[in-house]
Amino acid sequence: MRAHEAGALHADLGSRGPSWLSAPHDVNALVDSLWSSTVERSADGALSVGGIDVRRLVEQFGSPLYVLDEADFRSRAAAFREAFPEYDVYYAGKAFLCSAVVRWAVEEGLRLDVCTGGELALALRAGVDPTLIGFHGNNKSEAELARAVEAGVGRVIVDSMAEIERLGQIAAERSKVVPVLVRVTAGVEAHTHEYIATAHEDQKFGFSIAEGDALEAVRRVAAADGLELLGLHSHIGSQIFDTSGFEVAARRVLALHARIVAELGVVPPELDLGGGFGIAYTTQDDPQDPKTLSEGISRIVDHECRALGIDRPRLSIEPGRAIVGPSTCTVYRVGTVKRVALDAGASRLYVSVDGGMSDNIRTALYDADYSCTLASRSSSASAVLGRVVGKHCEAGDILVKDEFVPSDVTAGDLLAIPGTGAYCRSMASNYNHVPRPPVVAVRDGQAGLVVRGESEDDLLRLDVL
Ligand code: LLP
């Protein structure tokens, strides 16, 4: 466990916030890399997304509100499709899943990665061709596997010996042959928060390459009647900027692929390199565009295949965050503002909004950094160090740890936080009996709900009197 949130935060405060944060020349200016492509500050100072003023959106749909920019989502999906022309690109639905985004992803030529029966159910109901679905999970139940097999999903990514046996049986009982990828652990220390790194040895996902488990799993899949070996799968973690992790992983996975060819005499036709491509949450982050990523990954794979004397398998990737993350901002209403004295005469403005860790747990859970801006107007007041906090009964209920905000920010103002499309609504909770906010999609001046907000009745419905 990390140290207590407040302790760590107090440690490096100072009057100017963390060293990476600098006071803006203009507190109203938007940092383009953080916002979806259609976000603008209009002449009267308010923010608009997809051609709609956020004040109007909040009037109609309430706050907090996730505002999803359809054009931005589609263009990021299309950018991956175009940058990876010889790959299959699976949108990782765990980042954010609803029927609308599933439809957009498929229309833009992507496939879909799901990791639970619930995600699978949503995808099937949204009408996704099951052969375009990849089914993940380290502990899929028999019922989930049976449903996936009966639906005819395009691939199941197996993660344990028990699952290989279970899936083989389920397939055989139904006289089906299920295409299977074997998830392996490449033994890479990805440079990201430990909770979202997945390729080092001491964590729950995958079969270890180093320990020989991966080769044994492949052997069992190849031998099972109801299973068809598609290939290996490696996902090293999430919010990764440093491509060297992908390089090392690709090298180790391809070396195993070559061993499978040599020792088992089977040529797996595919290889999946997972997702995990980072996005910009603050000015600290400098992500690579899909084209640069694609060139880097393809260069490594081609080089390794040549060196190993094997044909390049068909590749796939599974970006989630890099497609949906920047497409969404969350708009909140400010409720209270409190100036808190820090050391050496410095102070910080605590801005409390009407949501919090129930609609974005990432700051509390991963120590994630976010940014924000005043959304209902611009301000000519000076910029002061602020912290955006929620309404939950917990001191760690922080949305934006450090950002400069106008000193005149006040109750009733709207505040927007960019980059909340991935792992915010999908990880939202009802902590403190706070209803989860709606998601509204905007495009060309039109707005429509894609996920309804919860009402008090929704919350009370589950309570047994
Ligand atoms: N493929 C596999 C097998 C995965 O496990 C994941 C993410 C992805 C693809 C998509 O990764 P992405 O491109 O979105 O980074 N809740 C955490 C992230 C957990 C990621 C879990 N797996 C967060 O909020 O940062």
Coordinates of C-alpha atoms and ligand atoms in Angstrom, one line a residue:
M1 CA 0.0 0.0 0.0
R2 CA 1.1 3.5 -0.6
A3 CA 1.4 6.0 2.2
H4 CA -1.7 7.9 3.3
E5 CA -2.8 10.1 0.4
A6 CA -2.8 13.3 2.5
G7 CA 0.7 12.6 3.8
A8 CA 2.3 12.1 0.4
L9 CA 0.5 15.1 -1.0
H10 CA 1.6 17.4 1.8
A11 CA 5.1 16.3 1.4
D12 CA 5.9 17.9 -2.0
L13 CA 3.4 20.8 -2.0
G14 CA 5.3 24.1 -1.7
S15 CA 3.5 27.2 -2.9
R16 CA 3.7 26.4 -6.6
G17 CA 2.5 22.8 -6.6
P18 CA 4.6 20.0 -8.0
S19 CA 7.7 20.8 -10.1
W20 CA 6.1 19.8 -13.4
L21 CA 3.2 22.3 -13.0
S22 CA 3.8 25.9 -14.0
A23 CA 1.4 28.8 -13.7
P24 CA -0.3 29.5 -17.0
H25 CA 0.1 32.8 -18.8
D26 CA -3.6 32.7 -19.5
V27 CA -5.7 30.7 -17.1
N28 CA -8.5 30.4 -19.7
A29 CA -6.2 28.9 -22.4
L30 CA -6.9 25.3 -23.3
V31 CA -3.9 22.9 -23.7
D32 CA -4.9 21.2 -27.0
S33 CA -3.3 17.9 -26.3
L34 CA -5.6 17.3 -23.2
W35 CA -8.9 18.1 -24.8
S36 CA -11.0 16.3 -27.5
S37 CA -10.7 17.9 -30.9
T38 CA -13.9 19.9 -31.0
V39 CA -13.6 21.6 -27.6
E40 CA -13.4 25.3 -27.9
R41 CA -13.8 28.4 -25.7
S42 CA -16.5 30.5 -27.3
A43 CA -16.4 34.3 -27.6
D44 CA -18.4 34.6 -24.4
G45 CA -15.9 32.5 -22.5
A46 CA -17.8 29.3 -22.0
L47 CA -16.6 25.9 -23.3
S48 CA -18.3 24.1 -26.1
V49 CA -17.9 20.5 -27.2
G50 CA -19.2 19.2 -30.6
G51 CA -20.6 22.7 -31.2
I52 CA -22.7 22.8 -28.0
D53 CA -22.2 25.1 -25.1
V54 CA -21.5 23.0 -21.9
R55 CA -23.9 25.3 -20.0
R56 CA -26.7 24.1 -22.3
L57 CA -25.7 20.5 -21.9
V58 CA -25.8 20.8 -18.1
E59 CA -29.1 22.5 -18.2
Q60 CA -30.5 19.6 -20.2
F61 CA -28.7 16.6 -18.7
G62 CA -27.6 17.9 -15.2
S63 CA -24.2 17.6 -13.6
P64 CA -21.9 15.9 -13.2
L65 CA -21.9 15.0 -16.8
Y66 CA -19.6 13.0 -19.0
V67 CA -19.5 14.7 -22.4
L68 CA -18.3 12.3 -25.1
D69 CA -17.1 13.9 -28.4
E70 CA -18.2 11.4 -31.1
A71 CA -16.1 13.0 -33.8
D72 CA -13.0 12.7 -31.6
F73 CA -13.7 9.1 -30.7
R74 CA -14.2 8.2 -34.3
S75 CA -11.1 10.0 -35.5
R76 CA -8.9 8.3 -32.9
A77 CA -10.4 4.9 -33.8
A78 CA -9.8 5.6 -37.5
A79 CA -6.3 6.8 -36.8
F80 CA -5.4 3.4 -35.3
R81 CA -7.1 1.6 -38.2
E82 CA -5.1 3.6 -40.7
A83 CA -1.8 3.5 -38.8
F84 CA -2.0 -0.3 -38.4
P85 CA -3.4 -1.4 -41.8
E86 CA -2.1 -5.0 -41.6
Y87 CA -3.2 -5.5 -38.0
D88 CA -6.6 -6.3 -36.5
V89 CA -7.3 -3.5 -34.0
Y90 CA -9.5 -4.4 -31.1
Y91 CA -11.1 -1.6 -29.1
A92 CA -10.7 -2.5 -25.4
G93 CA -14.2 -2.1 -24.1
K94 CA -13.1 -2.1 -20.4
A95 CA -12.0 1.5 -20.9
F96 CA -15.6 2.5 -21.7
L97 CA -18.4 0.4 -23.1
C98 CA -21.8 1.3 -24.3
S99 CA -23.8 0.4 -27.4
A100 CA -23.0 3.7 -29.1
V101 CA -19.2 3.4 -28.9
V102 CA -19.3 -0.2 -29.8
R103 CA -21.2 0.8 -33.0
W104 CA -18.8 3.6 -33.8
A105 CA -15.7 1.4 -33.2
V106 CA -17.1 -1.3 -35.6
E107 CA -18.1 1.3 -38.2
E108 CA -14.5 2.6 -38.1
G109 CA -13.2 -0.9 -38.8
L110 CA -12.3 -2.0 -35.3
R111 CA -13.1 -5.2 -33.5
L112 CA -13.9 -5.5 -29.8
D113 CA -12.1 -6.8 -26.7
V114 CA -14.4 -7.8 -23.8
C115 CA -13.3 -9.3 -20.5
T116 CA -16.5 -10.3 -18.6
G117 CA -19.9 -11.9 -19.3
G118 CA -21.4 -8.4 -18.8
E119 CA -19.2 -6.8 -21.4
L120 CA -19.9 -9.7 -23.7
A121 CA -23.7 -9.3 -23.1
L122 CA -23.5 -5.6 -24.0
A123 CA -21.5 -6.2 -27.1
L124 CA -23.9 -9.0 -28.3
R125 CA -27.0 -6.8 -27.6
A126 CA -25.4 -3.9 -29.5
G127 CA -25.3 -6.2 -32.5
V128 CA -21.5 -6.8 -32.8
D129 CA -20.7 -9.7 -35.2
P130 CA -19.5 -12.2 -32.6
T131 CA -16.5 -13.2 -34.8
L132 CA -15.2 -9.7 -34.2
I133 CA -15.1 -10.2 -30.4
G134 CA -12.1 -11.3 -28.4
F135 CA -12.9 -12.6 -24.9
H136 CA -10.4 -12.0 -22.1
G137 CA -10.3 -12.6 -18.4
N138 CA -8.2 -14.5 -15.9
N139 CA -11.1 -16.2 -14.2
K140 CA -13.9 -16.6 -16.7
S141 CA -16.8 -18.8 -15.2
E142 CA -18.1 -21.8 -17.0
A143 CA -21.3 -19.9 -17.8
E144 CA -19.3 -17.1 -19.3
L145 CA -17.2 -19.4 -21.4
A146 CA -20.3 -21.4 -22.5
R147 CA -22.0 -18.2 -23.6
A148 CA -19.0 -17.0 -25.6
V149 CA -18.7 -20.4 -27.3
E150 CA -22.4 -20.5 -28.1
A151 CA -22.3 -17.0 -29.4
G152 CA -19.3 -17.9 -31.6
V153 CA -16.8 -15.3 -30.5
G154 CA -13.8 -14.9 -32.7
R155 CA -11.2 -15.7 -30.1
V156 CA -10.9 -16.6 -26.4
I157 CA -7.7 -15.5 -24.7
V158 CA -7.0 -18.3 -22.2
D159 CA -5.2 -17.5 -18.9
S160 CA -4.9 -20.7 -16.9
M161 CA -4.5 -24.4 -17.3
A162 CA -7.9 -24.9 -15.6
E163 CA -9.5 -22.6 -18.2
I164 CA -7.9 -24.5 -21.1
E165 CA -9.4 -27.7 -19.8
R166 CA -12.8 -26.1 -19.1
L167 CA -13.0 -24.4 -22.5
G168 CA -11.9 -27.6 -24.3
Q169 CA -14.7 -29.5 -22.6
I170 CA -17.3 -26.8 -23.3
A171 CA -16.4 -26.6 -26.9
A172 CA -16.3 -30.4 -27.4
E173 CA -19.7 -30.8 -25.7
R174 CA -21.1 -28.4 -28.3
S175 CA -19.1 -29.8 -31.2
K176 CA -17.5 -26.5 -31.7
V177 CA -13.9 -25.5 -32.4
V178 CA -12.9 -22.3 -30.5
P179 CA -10.0 -20.1 -31.7
V180 CA -7.7 -19.5 -28.8
L181 CA -4.8 -17.1 -27.9
V182 CA -2.6 -18.0 -25.0
R183 CA -1.9 -15.0 -22.7
V184 CA 1.7 -15.0 -21.7
T185 CA 3.8 -13.0 -19.2
A186 CA 6.8 -11.5 -20.9
G187 CA 8.6 -10.7 -17.6
V188 CA 8.8 -6.9 -18.4
E189 CA 8.7 -4.2 -15.8
A190 CA 6.5 -1.7 -17.5
H191 CA 7.0 1.9 -16.4
T192 CA 3.5 2.7 -15.1
H193 CA 1.6 2.4 -11.8
E194 CA 2.1 -1.1 -10.3
Y195 CA -1.7 -1.7 -10.3
I196 CA -1.8 -1.4 -14.1
A197 CA 1.4 -3.2 -15.0
T198 CA 0.7 -6.7 -16.2
A199 CA 3.8 -8.3 -17.7
H200 CA 6.1 -8.7 -14.7
E201 CA 6.1 -12.1 -13.1
D202 CA 4.5 -11.4 -9.7
Q203 CA 0.9 -10.7 -10.7
K204 CA -2.2 -12.7 -11.7
F205 CA -2.3 -12.5 -15.5
G206 CA -0.8 -14.9 -18.1
F207 CA 1.5 -17.9 -18.3
S208 CA 5.1 -17.3 -17.5
I209 CA 7.4 -17.6 -20.5
A210 CA 10.4 -17.9 -18.2
E211 CA 9.0 -20.7 -16.2
G212 CA 8.0 -22.7 -19.2
D213 CA 4.3 -22.6 -18.3
A214 CA 3.5 -20.7 -21.5
L215 CA 4.9 -23.4 -23.8
E216 CA 3.1 -26.1 -21.8
A217 CA -0.2 -24.1 -22.1
V218 CA 0.3 -23.9 -25.9
R219 CA 1.0 -27.6 -26.0
R220 CA -2.3 -28.3 -24.3
V221 CA -4.3 -26.0 -26.5
A222 CA -2.8 -27.5 -29.6
A223 CA -3.7 -31.0 -28.3
A224 CA -7.3 -30.2 -27.3
D225 CA -10.0 -31.3 -29.8
G226 CA -12.3 -28.4 -29.3
L227 CA -9.5 -25.7 -29.4
E228 CA -7.7 -24.2 -32.3
L229 CA -4.4 -22.5 -31.5
L230 CA -4.4 -18.9 -33.0
G231 CA -1.2 -17.8 -31.2
L232 CA 0.2 -15.9 -28.3
H233 CA -1.1 -12.8 -26.5
S234 CA 0.9 -10.3 -24.5
H235 CA -0.3 -7.1 -22.8
I236 CA 2.4 -5.4 -20.7
G237 CA 0.3 -2.8 -18.9
S238 CA -1.5 0.4 -19.3
Q239 CA -0.7 4.2 -19.7
I240 CA 2.7 3.3 -21.1
F241 CA 4.8 5.9 -23.0
D242 CA 8.1 4.2 -23.1
T243 CA 8.2 1.8 -26.1
S244 CA 11.1 -0.1 -24.8
G245 CA 8.7 -2.2 -22.7
F246 CA 6.8 -3.2 -25.9
E247 CA 10.1 -4.0 -27.6
V248 CA 11.4 -6.4 -24.9
A249 CA 8.0 -8.0 -24.7
A250 CA 7.7 -8.5 -28.5
R251 CA 11.2 -10.0 -28.6
R252 CA 10.4 -12.5 -25.8
V253 CA 7.0 -13.4 -27.2
L254 CA 8.4 -13.9 -30.7
A255 CA 11.1 -16.1 -29.4
L256 CA 8.5 -18.3 -27.8
H257 CA 6.5 -18.2 -31.1
A258 CA 9.6 -19.5 -32.9
R259 CA 10.0 -22.3 -30.3
I260 CA 6.4 -23.3 -30.9
V261 CA 7.1 -23.6 -34.6
A262 CA 10.4 -25.5 -34.0
E263 CA 9.4 -27.8 -31.1
L264 CA 5.7 -28.4 -31.7
G265 CA 5.7 -28.2 -35.4
V266 CA 2.7 -25.8 -35.4
V267 CA 2.7 -22.4 -36.9
P268 CA 0.5 -20.1 -34.9
P269 CA -1.1 -17.7 -37.5
E270 CA -1.5 -14.8 -35.1
L271 CA 0.1 -12.7 -32.4
D272 CA -1.6 -10.1 -30.2
L273 CA 0.5 -7.4 -28.6
G274 CA -2.2 -6.0 -26.3
G275 CA -3.0 -2.3 -25.6
G276 CA -1.7 0.1 -23.0
F277 CA -0.7 3.2 -25.1
G278 CA -0.6 6.2 -22.9
I279 CA -2.5 9.5 -23.3
A280 CA -1.9 13.0 -22.1
Y281 CA -3.7 13.8 -18.8
T282 CA -1.5 16.8 -18.0
T283 CA 1.3 18.7 -19.7
Q284 CA 3.7 16.1 -18.2
D285 CA 2.5 13.5 -20.7
D286 CA 3.8 13.3 -24.2
P287 CA 2.2 10.3 -26.0
Q288 CA 3.2 9.0 -29.4
D289 CA 0.7 9.1 -32.2
P290 CA -0.6 5.8 -33.6
K291 CA 1.6 6.1 -36.7
T292 CA 4.8 6.4 -34.7
L293 CA 3.7 3.5 -32.5
S294 CA 2.9 1.4 -35.5
E295 CA 6.3 2.1 -37.1
G296 CA 8.1 1.3 -33.9
I297 CA 6.2 -2.0 -33.2
S298 CA 6.4 -3.2 -36.8
R299 CA 10.1 -2.5 -37.0
I300 CA 10.8 -4.6 -34.0
V301 CA 8.5 -7.4 -35.1
D302 CA 10.0 -7.5 -38.6
H303 CA 13.5 -7.5 -37.3
E304 CA 12.8 -10.3 -34.8
C305 CA 11.0 -12.4 -37.3
R306 CA 13.9 -12.1 -39.7
A307 CA 16.4 -13.0 -37.0
L308 CA 14.4 -16.0 -35.9
G309 CA 13.7 -17.1 -39.4
I310 CA 9.9 -17.2 -39.1
D311 CA 7.1 -15.6 -41.1
R312 CA 5.5 -12.6 -39.5
P313 CA 2.2 -13.8 -37.9
R314 CA -0.9 -11.6 -38.3
L315 CA -0.7 -9.0 -35.6
S316 CA -3.4 -7.5 -33.5
I317 CA -3.4 -4.7 -30.8
E318 CA -6.0 -3.7 -28.2
P319 CA -6.0 0.0 -27.5
G320 CA -8.7 1.3 -25.1
R321 CA -7.6 4.4 -23.4
A322 CA -5.8 5.9 -26.4
I323 CA -9.1 5.9 -28.3
V324 CA -11.7 6.8 -25.7
G325 CA -9.7 8.6 -23.0
P326 CA -9.2 12.0 -24.7
S327 CA -12.7 11.9 -26.3
T328 CA -14.5 12.8 -23.0
C329 CA -14.5 15.5 -20.4
T330 CA -16.5 15.6 -17.2
V331 CA -18.4 18.7 -16.4
Y332 CA -19.1 19.5 -12.7
R333 CA -20.8 22.2 -10.8
V334 CA -18.8 24.0 -8.1
G335 CA -20.5 23.9 -4.7
T336 CA -18.0 25.4 -2.3
V337 CA -14.6 27.0 -2.5
K338 CA -12.3 27.1 0.5
R339 CA -8.8 28.7 0.9
V340 CA -6.5 26.5 2.9
A341 CA -3.2 27.8 4.3
L342 CA -0.1 25.9 3.5
D343 CA 3.4 26.3 4.8
A344 CA 5.4 29.5 4.4
G345 CA 2.4 31.7 3.8
A346 CA 1.3 29.8 0.7
S347 CA -2.3 28.7 0.2
R348 CA -4.4 26.4 -1.9
L349 CA -7.9 26.8 -3.1
Y350 CA -10.0 23.7 -2.5
V351 CA -12.8 23.6 -5.1
S352 CA -15.5 21.2 -4.2
V353 CA -17.7 19.9 -7.0
D354 CA -20.8 17.8 -7.2
G355 CA -19.2 14.5 -8.1
G356 CA -15.9 12.9 -7.0
M357 CA -14.2 9.6 -6.5
S358 CA -17.4 7.8 -7.5
D359 CA -17.3 9.1 -11.1
N360 CA -13.4 9.1 -11.3
I361 CA -11.6 6.8 -8.9
R362 CA -8.3 7.1 -10.8
T363 CA -6.8 9.9 -8.8
A364 CA -7.3 8.1 -5.5
L365 CA -6.5 4.6 -6.9
Y366 CA -3.5 5.3 -9.1
D367 CA -2.3 8.6 -7.8
A368 CA -3.3 9.9 -11.3
D369 CA -2.9 13.5 -12.3
Y370 CA -5.6 15.4 -14.1
S371 CA -6.1 19.0 -15.3
C372 CA -9.2 21.2 -15.3
T373 CA -10.6 24.5 -16.5
L374 CA -13.4 26.8 -15.7
A375 CA -16.1 25.9 -18.2
S376 CA -19.1 28.2 -17.8
R377 CA -17.1 31.4 -18.3
S378 CA -13.6 32.8 -18.7
S379 CA -12.0 34.8 -15.9
S380 CA -9.6 37.7 -15.8
A381 CA -8.7 36.9 -12.1
S382 CA -5.2 35.7 -11.3
A383 CA -4.3 32.0 -11.4
V384 CA -3.9 30.4 -8.0
L385 CA -3.0 26.8 -7.0
G386 CA -6.1 24.8 -6.7
R387 CA -7.2 21.3 -5.9
V388 CA -10.5 19.9 -7.1
V389 CA -12.2 17.6 -4.7
G390 CA -15.5 15.7 -4.7
K391 CA -18.5 15.5 -2.3
H392 CA -17.6 12.1 -0.7
C393 CA -17.0 11.6 2.9
E394 CA -13.3 10.9 2.5
A395 CA -10.3 13.2 2.5
G396 CA -8.8 11.2 -0.4
D397 CA -11.8 12.1 -2.6
I398 CA -9.6 14.2 -5.0
L399 CA -10.2 14.6 -8.7
V400 CA -7.4 17.0 -9.6
K401 CA -4.5 17.1 -7.2
D402 CA -2.8 20.2 -8.5
E403 CA -3.9 22.7 -11.1
F404 CA -4.0 26.5 -11.4
V405 CA -7.5 27.9 -11.3
P406 CA -8.8 31.4 -11.4
S407 CA -8.9 32.9 -8.0
D408 CA -12.5 34.1 -8.5
V409 CA -13.8 30.5 -9.1
T410 CA -17.1 30.4 -7.1
A411 CA -20.2 28.3 -6.3
G412 CA -22.3 27.8 -9.3
D413 CA -19.4 27.8 -11.8
L414 CA -19.0 24.8 -14.1
L415 CA -15.6 23.1 -14.2
A416 CA -14.5 20.6 -16.8
I417 CA -11.8 17.9 -16.4
P418 CA -10.4 16.5 -19.7
G419 CA -9.3 13.0 -20.4
T420 CA -12.0 11.2 -18.5
G421 CA -13.2 8.9 -21.3
A422 CA -11.3 5.9 -20.1
Y423 CA -11.7 4.0 -16.8
C424 CA -13.9 6.7 -15.2
R425 CA -17.5 5.8 -16.1
S426 CA -16.4 2.2 -16.4
M427 CA -15.0 2.2 -12.9
A428 CA -17.7 4.4 -11.4
S429 CA -19.3 3.4 -8.1
N430 CA -22.2 4.3 -5.9
Y431 CA -20.0 5.1 -2.9
N432 CA -21.9 7.2 -0.4
H433 CA -25.1 6.4 -2.4
V434 CA -24.1 8.9 -5.1
P435 CA -25.8 8.1 -8.4
R436 CA -23.6 7.6 -11.4
P437 CA -23.7 10.4 -13.9
P438 CA -25.0 10.1 -17.4
V439 CA -22.9 10.1 -20.6
V440 CA -24.0 12.4 -23.3
A441 CA -22.6 12.1 -26.8
V442 CA -22.2 15.3 -28.8
R443 CA -21.6 15.8 -32.5
D444 CA -22.2 18.7 -34.9
G445 CA -24.4 20.6 -32.5
Q446 CA -26.5 17.6 -31.6
A447 CA -26.5 15.9 -28.2
G448 CA -27.9 12.5 -27.2
L449 CA -27.7 10.3 -24.1
V450 CA -25.7 7.2 -24.6
V451 CA -25.7 6.1 -20.9
R452 CA -28.5 7.2 -18.7
G453 CA -27.7 8.7 -15.3
E454 CA -28.9 6.9 -12.2
S455 CA -31.7 8.3 -10.1
E456 CA -32.4 8.0 -6.4
D457 CA -34.9 5.4 -7.3
D458 CA -32.2 3.4 -9.1
L459 CA -30.2 3.5 -5.9
L460 CA -33.1 2.5 -3.7
R461 CA -34.3 -0.3 -6.0
L462 CA -31.6 -2.7 -4.8
D463 CA -32.2 -2.1 -1.1
V464 CA -34.3 -4.8 0.5
L465 CA -36.8 -3.4 2.9
Ligands
LLP1 N1 -5.8 -5.6 -23.5 C1 -5.7 -6.1 -22.3 C2 -5.5 -7.6 -22.2 C3 -5.9 -5.4 -21.1 O1 -5.8 -6.0 -20.0 C4 -6.1 -4.0 -21.2 C5 -6.3 -3.2 -20.1 C6 -6.2 -3.4 -22.5 C7 -6.0 -4.2 -23.6 C8 -6.4 -2.0 -22.7 O2 -5.5 -1.2 -22.2 P1 -5.5 0.4 -22.5 O3 -5.1 0.5 -24.0 O4 -6.8 0.9 -22.3 O5 -4.4 1.0 -21.6 N2 -8.1 0.9 -14.7 C9 -6.8 1.2 -15.1 C10 -6.4 0.5 -16.4 C11 -6.5 -1.0 -16.3 C12 -6.2 -1.6 -17.6 C13 -6.7 -3.0 -17.7 N3 -6.4 -3.7 -18.9 C14 -6.6 2.7 -15.3 O6 -7.6 3.4 -15.0 O7 -5.6 3.2 -15.6

